[in-house]
Short mmCIF file of C-alpha atoms in Angstrom, two decimals:
data_model
loop_
_atom_site.label_atom_id
_atom_site.label_comp_id
_atom_site.label_asym_id
_atom_site.label_seq_id
_atom_site.Cartn_x
_atom_site.Cartn_y
_atom_site.Cartn_z
CA MET A 245 99.02 113.35 63.39
CA LYS A 246 102.27 114.52 62.34
CA LEU A 247 104.18 113.53 65.03
CA ASP A 248 105.81 109.84 64.82
CA ILE A 249 104.69 107.92 66.94
CA VAL A 250 107.99 105.60 66.76
CA HIS A 251 110.69 108.35 66.18
CA ASP A 252 109.61 111.12 68.18
CA LEU A 253 108.00 109.94 71.43
CA GLN A 254 112.69 108.13 70.68
CA SER A 255 113.59 111.66 71.36
CA VAL A 256 111.85 111.92 74.10
CA TYR A 257 111.86 109.74 76.08
CA ARG A 258 115.36 109.65 75.40
CA LYS A 259 115.26 113.35 76.77
CA LEU A 260 113.51 112.11 79.77
CA VAL A 261 116.47 109.92 80.66
CA ASP A 262 118.81 112.43 80.06
CA SER A 263 116.78 115.16 83.07
CA THR A 264 116.41 111.98 84.93
CA SER A 265 119.93 110.72 85.01
CA ARG A 266 121.56 114.51 85.48
CA PRO A 267 118.65 115.85 87.61
CA GLY A 268 118.65 119.63 87.47
CA LEU A 269 119.70 119.37 83.64
CA ILE A 270 116.32 121.62 81.66
CA THR A 271 115.60 119.61 78.41
CA ASP A 272 113.28 120.77 75.88
CA LEU A 273 110.46 119.12 73.75
CA GLY A 274 110.08 121.63 71.54
CA LYS A 275 110.63 120.37 68.06
CA GLU A 276 108.42 117.47 69.50
CA ALA A 277 105.86 119.70 70.76
CA ALA A 278 105.60 121.98 68.20
CA LEU A 279 104.65 118.47 65.80
CA LEU A 280 101.22 118.53 67.69
CA ASP A 281 99.81 122.28 66.65
CA GLY A 282 95.93 121.28 66.15
CA GLU A 283 95.45 118.74 66.98
CA ASN A 284 95.92 118.61 70.12
CA GLU A 285 92.23 118.31 71.98
CA THR A 286 93.19 116.54 75.76
CA GLY A 287 93.41 120.55 77.71
CA CYS A 288 96.80 119.80 78.63
CA SER A 289 100.26 121.61 76.74
CA HIS A 290 101.71 119.47 74.06
CA SER A 291 104.62 119.24 76.05
CA LEU A 292 102.18 116.20 78.53
CA LEU A 293 100.67 115.28 76.24
CA LEU A 294 104.42 113.74 74.62
CA LEU A 295 104.65 112.49 77.95
CA ALA A 296 101.82 110.81 78.31
CA LEU A 297 101.93 109.39 74.07
CA THR A 298 105.20 108.21 75.56
CA LEU A 299 104.17 106.91 79.06
CA LEU A 300 101.05 105.39 79.02
CA ASP A 301 99.53 101.98 77.72
CA PRO A 302 97.28 99.76 78.77
CA GLU A 303 99.66 97.81 81.32
CA VAL A 304 99.52 101.13 83.11
CA THR A 305 97.10 103.79 85.24
CA PHE A 306 96.70 107.19 84.90
CA LYS A 307 95.20 110.60 86.53
CA VAL A 308 93.95 114.06 85.80
CA PHE A 309 94.26 116.61 88.11
CA SER A 310 92.50 119.71 86.72
CA ALA A 311 89.08 122.08 86.23
CA ASN A 312 88.94 120.30 82.89
CA ALA A 313 89.62 116.47 84.32
CA ASP A 314 87.35 114.32 82.51
CA ARG A 315 87.50 115.24 79.73
CA ALA A 316 91.79 115.05 79.96
CA GLU A 317 91.26 111.34 81.34
CA LYS A 318 88.76 110.38 78.48
CA GLU A 319 91.01 112.24 75.75
CA LEU A 320 93.98 110.32 77.23
CA ASN A 321 92.09 107.03 76.90
CA GLN A 322 91.31 107.23 74.19
CA LEU A 323 95.04 108.13 72.73
CA THR A 324 97.17 105.42 75.10
CA PHE A 325 94.15 102.68 75.86
CA ALA A 326 95.16 103.16 79.51
CA LYS A 327 93.21 102.91 82.10
CA THR A 328 92.30 105.89 85.22
CA ALA A 329 92.43 105.36 88.68
CA GLU A 330 92.60 106.76 92.43
CA ALA A 331 95.12 108.79 93.21
CA ASP A 332 95.82 106.42 95.27
CA GLN A 333 96.43 104.04 92.85
CA ALA A 334 96.66 105.47 89.83
CA ASP A 335 101.04 104.75 88.19
CA TYR A 336 101.13 108.69 86.51
CA LEU A 337 99.34 111.58 87.63
CA PHE A 338 99.37 114.49 85.98
CA ILE A 339 98.69 117.13 86.79
CA LEU A 340 97.54 120.66 84.80
CA ASP A 341 98.44 124.00 85.01
CA ASP A 342 93.92 124.87 85.45
CA ALA A 343 94.30 121.96 88.77
CA GLU A 344 93.61 124.07 91.67
CA GLU A 345 95.69 125.58 94.14
CA GLY A 346 97.16 122.11 96.37
CA SER A 347 97.21 119.79 93.72
CA LEU A 348 100.47 119.00 93.89
CA GLU A 349 100.49 118.76 97.01
CA ASP A 350 97.68 116.74 96.90
CA ALA A 351 98.86 114.44 94.42
CA ILE A 352 102.31 114.13 96.14
CA GLN A 353 100.59 113.46 99.15
CA ARG A 354 98.05 110.68 97.86
CA ALA A 355 99.76 108.82 95.21
CA ASN A 356 100.92 105.26 96.18
CA PRO A 357 104.79 105.99 97.13
CA GLY A 358 105.82 101.10 96.52
CA THR A 359 107.30 99.44 98.96
CA TYR A 360 110.40 98.27 100.23
CA LEU A 361 110.43 95.45 98.95
CA ASN A 362 109.01 96.91 95.83
CA PRO A 363 109.71 100.43 95.06
CA HIS A 364 109.26 100.55 91.47
CA LYS A 365 105.76 100.69 91.33
CA SER A 366 105.49 103.51 92.97
CA ALA A 367 103.96 106.55 91.16
CA VAL A 368 104.97 108.95 88.69
CA ILE A 369 103.54 112.95 88.95
CA ILE A 370 104.05 115.25 86.18
CA ALA A 371 102.83 118.86 86.53
CA GLU A 372 102.92 121.51 84.80
CA THR A 373 104.46 123.90 86.32
CA GLY A 374 105.65 127.92 85.51
CA ALA A 375 108.87 128.73 83.76
CA ILE A 376 111.54 126.01 84.36
CA ARG A 377 114.90 127.80 83.61
CA ASP A 378 118.79 128.31 85.19
CA GLY A 379 118.60 130.42 88.61
CA ASP A 380 119.48 129.77 92.12
CA HIS A 381 116.55 129.79 93.47
CA LEU A 382 116.51 126.01 94.55
CA VAL A 383 119.59 123.95 94.46
CA LEU A 384 119.82 120.19 93.83
CA LYS A 385 122.35 117.34 95.00
CA GLY A 386 121.62 113.36 95.01
CA PRO A 387 122.46 110.73 92.21
CA GLY A 388 123.19 112.54 88.95
CA ILE A 389 124.46 114.97 90.07
CA GLN A 390 128.93 116.11 90.86
CA THR A 391 127.64 118.75 94.01
CA SER A 392 125.32 120.42 93.59
CA THR A 393 123.44 122.63 90.61
CA PRO A 394 120.50 125.66 91.06
CA VAL A 395 117.47 125.20 88.91
CA ASN A 396 114.67 128.03 89.28
CA VAL A 397 111.25 126.66 88.88
CA GLU A 398 108.31 128.89 89.11
CA MET A 399 106.19 127.15 91.55
CA ASP A 400 104.15 128.34 93.86
CA GLY A 401 102.98 126.34 97.66
CA ASN A 402 105.01 124.04 100.20
CA TRP A 403 105.55 121.22 97.37
CA ILE A 404 108.82 120.66 98.18
CA ARG A 405 108.67 120.05 102.27
CA ARG A 406 105.37 117.65 100.80
CA ARG A 407 107.99 115.94 98.43
CA GLU A 408 110.69 115.25 101.23
CA GLU A 409 108.41 114.08 104.00
CA LYS A 410 106.81 111.36 100.90
CA ASN A 411 110.26 110.49 99.95
CA LYS A 412 111.80 110.36 103.49
CA GLU A 413 111.86 106.59 103.90
CA TYR A 414 114.20 106.13 100.40
CA PRO A 415 114.06 103.87 98.48
CA VAL A 416 109.87 104.39 99.10
CA GLY A 417 108.75 107.08 97.54
CA VAL A 418 107.28 109.33 94.46
CA ASP A 419 109.36 110.58 91.33
CA LEU A 420 108.52 114.02 90.23
CA ILE A 421 108.48 115.50 86.30
CA PHE A 422 107.62 118.63 85.73
CA VAL A 423 106.85 120.69 82.03
CA ASP A 424 106.60 124.10 81.93
CA GLN A 425 104.26 126.03 79.29
CA ASN A 426 107.42 126.60 77.04
CA ASN A 427 108.51 122.97 76.95
CA GLN A 428 110.93 122.82 79.13
CA LEU A 429 110.83 119.97 80.88
CA LEU A 430 112.69 119.00 83.96
CA SER A 431 112.76 115.40 86.40
CA LEU A 432 113.17 115.21 89.72
CA PRO A 433 113.35 111.20 90.57
CA ARG A 434 113.33 110.69 94.75
CA THR A 435 116.89 110.77 95.69
CA THR A 436 117.43 114.36 94.51
CA GLN A 437 117.36 117.23 97.47
CA VAL A 438 115.77 119.90 97.03
CA THR A 439 116.92 123.03 99.20
CA GLU A 440 114.49 126.34 98.99
CA LYS A 441 117.15 128.94 99.06
CA ARG A 442 115.45 130.95 101.41
CA VAL A 443 116.05 135.19 101.32
CA VAL A 444 117.72 136.48 104.47
CA MET A 445 114.98 138.69 106.12
CA ASN A 446 117.02 141.54 108.01
CA GLU A 447 114.33 142.22 110.96
CA TRP A 448 115.55 140.04 113.67
CA VAL A 449 119.10 141.36 113.38
CA MET A 450 119.42 143.46 116.33
CA MET B 127 120.80 100.03 55.16
CA MET B 128 117.55 99.26 57.17
CA ASN B 129 116.19 96.31 56.69
CA THR B 130 112.65 97.52 56.78
CA ALA B 131 110.51 94.51 56.93
CA TYR B 132 110.84 94.65 60.29
CA ASN B 133 110.22 97.77 62.77
CA PHE B 134 112.46 100.33 64.08
CA ALA B 135 114.61 98.76 66.25
CA PHE B 136 112.51 95.41 66.02
CA PHE B 137 110.37 96.49 68.90
CA ASP B 138 106.69 96.88 68.45
CA GLU B 139 106.13 100.39 70.78
CA GLY B 140 104.54 98.61 73.05
CA SER B 141 108.05 96.55 74.27
CA LYS B 142 109.30 99.57 73.92
CA ARG B 143 107.40 101.40 76.35
CA GLU B 144 107.79 98.75 79.01
CA ILE B 145 111.53 98.75 78.86
CA ARG B 146 111.26 102.49 78.72
CA ARG B 147 109.46 102.13 81.84
CA ALA B 148 111.05 100.11 83.85
CA THR B 149 114.84 101.76 83.06
CA LEU B 150 113.23 105.20 84.39
CA LYS B 151 112.17 103.66 87.79
CA ALA B 152 115.55 102.34 87.47
CA ILE B 153 117.25 105.55 86.95
CA ALA B 154 115.23 106.73 89.24
CA ILE B 155 116.42 103.56 92.68
CA PRO B 156 120.05 103.33 92.15
CA GLY B 157 120.58 99.82 92.52
CA TYR B 158 117.71 98.39 93.02
CA GLN B 159 116.40 95.75 90.38
CA VAL B 160 113.54 96.38 88.59
CA PRO B 161 111.67 93.28 87.44
CA PHE B 162 110.57 93.93 83.27
CA ALA B 163 108.59 92.21 80.28
CA SER B 164 112.12 90.92 78.51
CA ARG B 165 110.32 90.02 75.38
CA GLU B 166 111.71 86.97 73.05
CA MET B 167 114.79 87.50 71.33
CA PRO B 168 115.97 86.64 67.84
CA ILE B 169 119.55 85.74 69.92
CA GLY B 170 118.77 83.44 73.03
CA ARG B 171 118.92 84.41 76.12
CA GLY B 172 121.77 84.82 78.07
CA TRP B 173 123.34 86.31 74.76
CA GLY B 174 123.02 89.22 75.59
CA THR B 175 118.80 90.18 75.79
CA GLY B 176 118.92 92.69 77.85
CA GLY B 177 121.80 94.64 77.05
CA LEU B 178 119.68 94.25 73.96
CA GLN B 179 116.21 95.21 75.58
CA LEU B 180 117.64 98.23 76.34
CA THR B 181 119.75 99.48 73.59
CA LEU B 182 117.09 98.94 71.53
CA ALA B 183 114.14 100.88 73.38
CA LEU B 184 117.37 104.02 73.17
CA ILE B 185 118.67 103.85 69.83
CA GLY B 186 117.23 106.73 67.79
CA LYS B 187 118.08 107.76 64.36
CA LYS B 188 121.32 109.93 64.82
CA ASP B 189 123.13 107.41 67.52
CA VAL B 190 126.21 105.45 66.80
CA LEU B 191 126.50 102.48 68.47
CA LYS B 192 129.40 100.65 69.46
CA VAL B 193 128.95 97.18 70.73
CA ILE B 194 132.16 95.14 73.19
CA ASP B 195 132.26 91.95 74.11
CA GLN B 196 134.63 91.24 76.74
CA GLY B 197 136.65 94.18 75.46
CA SER B 198 136.56 93.55 71.71
CA ASP B 199 134.66 94.63 68.48
CA GLU B 200 135.24 91.73 66.65
CA SER B 201 134.00 88.68 68.54
CA VAL B 202 130.49 86.94 67.38
CA ASN B 203 128.91 88.37 70.46
CA ALA B 204 129.10 91.90 69.46
CA VAL B 205 129.01 91.26 65.98
CA SER B 206 125.57 89.49 65.78
CA ILE B 207 124.33 92.21 68.50
CA LYS B 208 125.57 94.92 66.26
CA LYS B 209 124.47 93.35 62.95
CA LEU B 210 121.06 92.73 64.55
CA VAL B 211 120.43 96.58 65.55
CA SER B 212 121.85 97.73 62.22
CA ASP B 213 119.99 96.28 60.39
CA THR B 214 117.17 97.21 61.68
CA THR B 215 117.47 100.53 62.79
CA GLY B 216 120.24 101.58 59.87
CA VAL B 217 122.97 103.92 62.93
CA GLN B 218 125.94 104.35 62.32
CA LEU B 219 128.01 101.49 63.10
CA THR B 220 131.94 102.91 65.32
CA GLU B 221 134.47 101.34 66.99
CA SER B 222 136.14 103.83 68.65
CA ALA B 223 134.55 104.15 72.90
CA SER B 224 134.79 108.43 72.14
CA GLU B 225 133.03 108.79 68.66
CA ALA B 226 129.51 106.41 70.01
CA THR B 227 126.76 108.07 72.30
CA ILE B 228 125.40 104.42 73.16
CA ILE B 229 128.56 101.05 73.97
CA GLN B 230 126.93 98.01 74.90
CA SER B 231 129.01 96.24 76.41
CA ARG B 232 129.66 92.71 77.74
CA HIS B 233 132.13 92.65 80.76
CA ARG B 234 133.95 94.91 80.19
CA ILE B 235 133.92 99.03 80.69
CA PRO B 236 136.12 101.18 77.87
CA GLU B 237 139.56 102.24 78.51
CA VAL B 238 138.62 105.77 77.74
CA PRO B 239 136.55 107.68 79.81
CA LEU B 240 133.13 107.89 79.19
CA LYS B 241 132.08 111.48 78.68
CA LYS B 242 128.49 112.78 79.59
CA GLU B 243 126.26 112.45 76.14
CA GLN B 244 126.69 109.09 76.05
CA ILE B 245 124.76 106.28 77.43
CA LEU B 246 127.43 102.60 78.75
CA VAL B 247 124.86 99.25 78.66
CA LEU B 248 126.48 95.94 79.73
CA GLN B 249 124.77 93.33 79.38
CA VAL B 250 123.54 90.41 82.78
CA PRO B 251 124.37 87.26 83.13
CA LEU B 252 123.14 87.26 86.89
CA PRO B 253 121.45 90.57 88.42
CA GLU B 254 121.54 89.21 91.93
CA PRO B 255 124.95 89.54 93.87
CA LEU B 256 123.11 88.42 96.84
CA ARG B 257 122.39 84.28 95.34
CA TYR B 258 125.52 83.15 95.67
CA PHE B 259 124.14 82.15 99.48
CA GLU B 260 120.20 82.70 98.25
CA PRO B 261 118.28 80.85 96.27
CA SER B 262 115.20 82.14 96.78
CA GLU B 263 114.74 84.96 94.94
CA HIS B 264 111.30 85.97 97.46
CA GLU B 265 114.48 86.03 99.95
CA THR B 266 117.36 87.71 98.31
CA LYS B 267 114.14 90.99 97.53
CA LYS B 268 113.13 90.65 101.23
CA LEU B 269 117.23 91.01 102.04
CA HIS B 270 116.87 93.26 100.14
CA ALA B 271 114.09 95.51 100.98
CA GLU B 272 115.31 94.99 104.58
CA LYS B 273 119.23 96.66 104.22
CA GLU B 274 120.67 93.33 105.38
CA TYR B 275 123.82 92.47 103.80
CA SER B 276 125.75 91.12 106.29
CA GLY B 277 125.61 87.76 104.19
CA ALA B 278 127.51 89.24 101.05
CA TRP B 279 130.18 90.50 103.25
CA LEU B 280 130.53 86.76 105.06
CA MET B 281 130.30 85.58 101.04
CA LEU B 282 133.70 87.90 101.22
CA PHE B 283 134.80 86.82 105.06
CA GLU B 284 134.27 82.79 104.05
CA GLN B 285 136.85 83.80 101.25
CA ILE B 286 139.56 85.05 102.97
CA MET B 287 139.48 82.57 105.73
CA LYS B 288 139.99 79.83 102.94
CA TYR B 289 142.28 81.80 100.71
CA GLY B 290 143.74 84.63 102.51
CA SER B 291 141.54 87.08 99.82
CA MET B 292 138.09 87.91 98.34
CA THR B 293 138.61 85.88 95.05
CA THR B 294 135.93 87.32 93.07
CA GLY B 295 137.69 87.46 89.56
CA ALA B 296 134.72 89.45 88.27
CA ASP B 297 131.41 91.40 89.23
CA HIS B 298 132.78 91.75 92.60
CA PRO B 299 129.65 93.28 94.26
CA VAL B 300 129.44 97.03 95.03
CA MET B 301 127.60 99.64 97.01
CA VAL B 302 125.48 102.08 95.61
CA HIS B 303 124.41 105.07 97.52
CA ASP B 304 124.77 103.50 100.68
CA ARG B 305 121.48 102.07 99.78
CA TYR B 306 121.56 98.97 97.62
CA VAL B 307 124.52 95.78 97.12
CA MET B 308 125.24 95.02 93.23
CA ALA B 309 126.38 93.30 90.88
CA PRO B 310 128.11 95.43 88.49
CA SER B 311 127.87 92.53 85.54
CA PRO B 312 130.77 90.52 85.57
CA ILE B 313 133.50 93.68 84.91
CA PRO B 314 137.34 92.53 86.17
CA ARG B 315 137.99 93.76 89.74
CA PHE B 316 140.24 96.39 87.42
CA ASP B 317 136.84 98.01 86.11
CA ASN B 318 135.10 98.27 89.19
CA HIS B 319 136.55 101.88 90.56
CA LYS B 320 135.29 103.03 86.48
CA MET B 321 131.58 102.98 87.88
CA ASP B 322 131.85 105.55 90.89
CA GLU B 323 131.16 108.57 90.47
CA ASN B 324 131.60 108.19 86.08
CA GLU B 325 129.99 110.91 84.01
CA ALA B 326 127.97 108.46 81.97
CA LEU B 327 124.63 107.45 82.44
CA ILE B 328 125.14 103.44 83.28
CA LEU B 329 122.38 100.96 82.77
CA LEU B 330 123.01 97.63 83.49
CA GLY B 331 120.13 94.56 81.84
CA ALA B 332 119.37 90.21 82.27
CA GLY B 333 117.42 89.36 79.89
CA ARG B 334 117.45 85.89 81.25
CA GLU B 335 116.62 87.10 85.09
CA LYS B 336 114.52 90.48 83.77
CA LYS B 337 116.27 92.50 85.33
CA VAL B 338 116.53 95.98 84.93
CA TYR B 339 119.01 98.64 86.92
CA ALA B 340 121.21 101.85 86.66
CA VAL B 341 124.08 103.60 87.40
CA PRO B 342 123.06 107.66 87.37
CA PRO B 343 125.94 109.86 86.60
CA PHE B 344 128.20 110.74 89.22
CA THR B 345 127.10 108.03 91.90
CA LYS B 346 128.93 107.42 94.48
CA ILE B 347 130.38 103.72 93.73
CA VAL B 348 132.55 101.49 96.69
CA SER B 349 133.18 97.46 96.51
CA LEU B 350 132.60 95.74 99.02
CA ASP B 351 135.33 95.18 100.61
CA PHE B 352 137.19 95.20 105.15
CA GLU B 353 139.61 97.73 107.06
CA ASP B 354 142.35 95.10 107.29
CA TYR B 355 141.28 93.63 103.59
CA PRO B 356 141.30 96.45 100.83
CA PHE B 357 139.67 95.49 97.72
CA GLU B 358 141.43 96.00 95.07
CA GLY B 359 142.26 95.61 91.07
CA GLU B 360 143.81 93.42 89.42
CA SER B 361 147.71 94.82 88.53
CA PHE B 362 149.50 94.91 86.19
CA GLU B 363 152.85 97.13 87.20
CA GLY B 364 155.53 96.51 85.74
CA LYS B 365 154.01 94.96 82.38
CA CYS B 366 152.31 96.86 78.74
CA CYS B 367 150.88 96.05 75.52
CA ARG B 368 153.21 93.91 73.20
CA LEU B 369 151.33 95.74 70.30
CA CYS B 370 150.11 99.87 71.30
CA GLY B 371 152.98 99.77 74.89
CA SER B 372 149.87 100.91 77.36
CA GLU B 373 150.81 100.32 80.93
CA GLY B 374 147.81 100.94 83.87
CA VAL B 375 145.07 99.10 81.73
CA PHE B 376 143.07 96.36 81.80
CA LEU B 377 145.23 93.18 79.65
CA ASP B 378 145.29 90.07 78.09
CA GLU B 379 147.84 86.80 79.37
CA LEU B 380 148.48 85.82 76.37
CA ILE B 381 151.13 82.40 75.52
CA ASP B 382 153.29 81.61 72.54
CA GLU B 383 152.58 78.78 71.85
CA GLY B 384 155.59 77.63 69.99
CA THR B 385 157.91 79.50 71.96
CA GLY B 386 156.45 79.45 75.18
CA GLU B 387 156.84 82.34 75.94
CA THR B 388 154.10 84.54 78.19
CA TYR B 389 153.01 88.31 76.68
CA TYR B 390 150.15 90.84 77.10
CA GLN B 391 147.72 92.57 74.38
CA CYS B 392 145.30 95.07 75.35
CA ASN B 393 141.87 93.50 76.56
CA ASP B 394 140.05 96.24 74.62
CA THR B 395 140.76 96.38 71.11
CA GLY B 396 139.14 99.47 69.57
CA TYR B 397 141.70 101.40 72.44
CA CYS B 398 144.78 99.69 71.35
CA TYR B 399 143.62 100.11 67.33
CA GLU B 400 143.30 103.10 68.55
CA VAL B 401 147.48 104.23 70.28
CA LEU B 402 148.37 102.54 67.39
CA ASN B 403 146.79 104.70 64.67
CA LYS B 404 147.75 107.88 66.43
CA ALA B 405 151.19 106.39 66.80
CA GLU B 406 151.56 105.86 63.33
CA LYS B 407 150.09 108.83 62.40
CA ALA B 408 152.55 110.97 64.18
CA GLY B 409 155.05 109.29 62.66
CA VAL B 410 156.06 107.22 65.51
CA ASN B 411 156.45 103.92 64.23
#
């Protein structure tokens, strides 16, 4: 593998730290992802594989949501020795872009949110999404953000509401990490409040 | 030069991964103490191993490291930690707070305001702010879970009843993001306000107690106090550093044994040097 598991994964980790401590900050895993060209047999995107290599080992469990989940799970297990688990038990849930529609919502609903005593035992959901870029479709607020910060994530479905329901009893909740095809990374820890900017419909104007 | 007999950043990759996972959880739950394995280190537990482990899990070849021990770049503890990190990583070291990308510190937040590209790693001896009145870890975890912090206020109230004011010299407990009461590590009260809405990420590590916790940038930090007994930092009004003349910084009180005279000096030596060097360049002295 051209990827250096010491230095390149350190760099992935630092970007993950940057994005998680400043939700809305989009970091670019492009440089590290390019090193996986021709060597990624998992069916996951390069950036998702980078995150798996950074976070997984035999001490944690994971589950993949994908049309080819078995293949991805087998490959990730062989690369990291992490074991698979059911969605409500797993420490890391990976949602690939070929997963059934509604998989992200399903994962959010089923994921382990931790307990009041041990909120750190909650799951992290890592999902492949449509383009992540600057924009003002979503407005983020919370720790790590000075006042509020706008961002665009191309993704349908009512994941925002599901996430809000799941995280309403802070500190229990789940943390989300999104990556897109261009290796852009966005992290939404449980403390981040996401609001969708809705298009105001004029038909109600009397 | 890096000593290649060791892994990069001393640890094996498995150890780093474990610390990294705990750190990410800590950032996601500001102020909550995340347990971690706390590996054996070549320095004693209680000598900064928590901070050191966070630093080693973070550091990359391009980082610039500053280590301070109670404001000083040159004390034994700071020098040993710096040597260990630089021997196993080969990273550049600095004494300038503004040049560093990672600042590991014991008991101080630098005088120069932190920037967003920086990470401050604080060494923590006792991460549990409720330990003073509750010896059981099982119980303090429950108190945090239930946000039951009357004991923390009662502790401060008792100090006021006994001594007329809150007597926490350092490590005055703070409320993080309106949820967790947190020990800010034994920084002087003077530094508490620097944590509030800080631009940089602050990570706190307790090696002996096996806990890591974090304050993300722009997070609300409130020092615990009462309406009629507001929290106050140490005041150095009317005093200045005898070397660089700085005012409004944390000063050490020193006594000249020969003359018996009391004088003051910057506690943050890196800051003091910078002020002196700037003045020299400008031709003031």
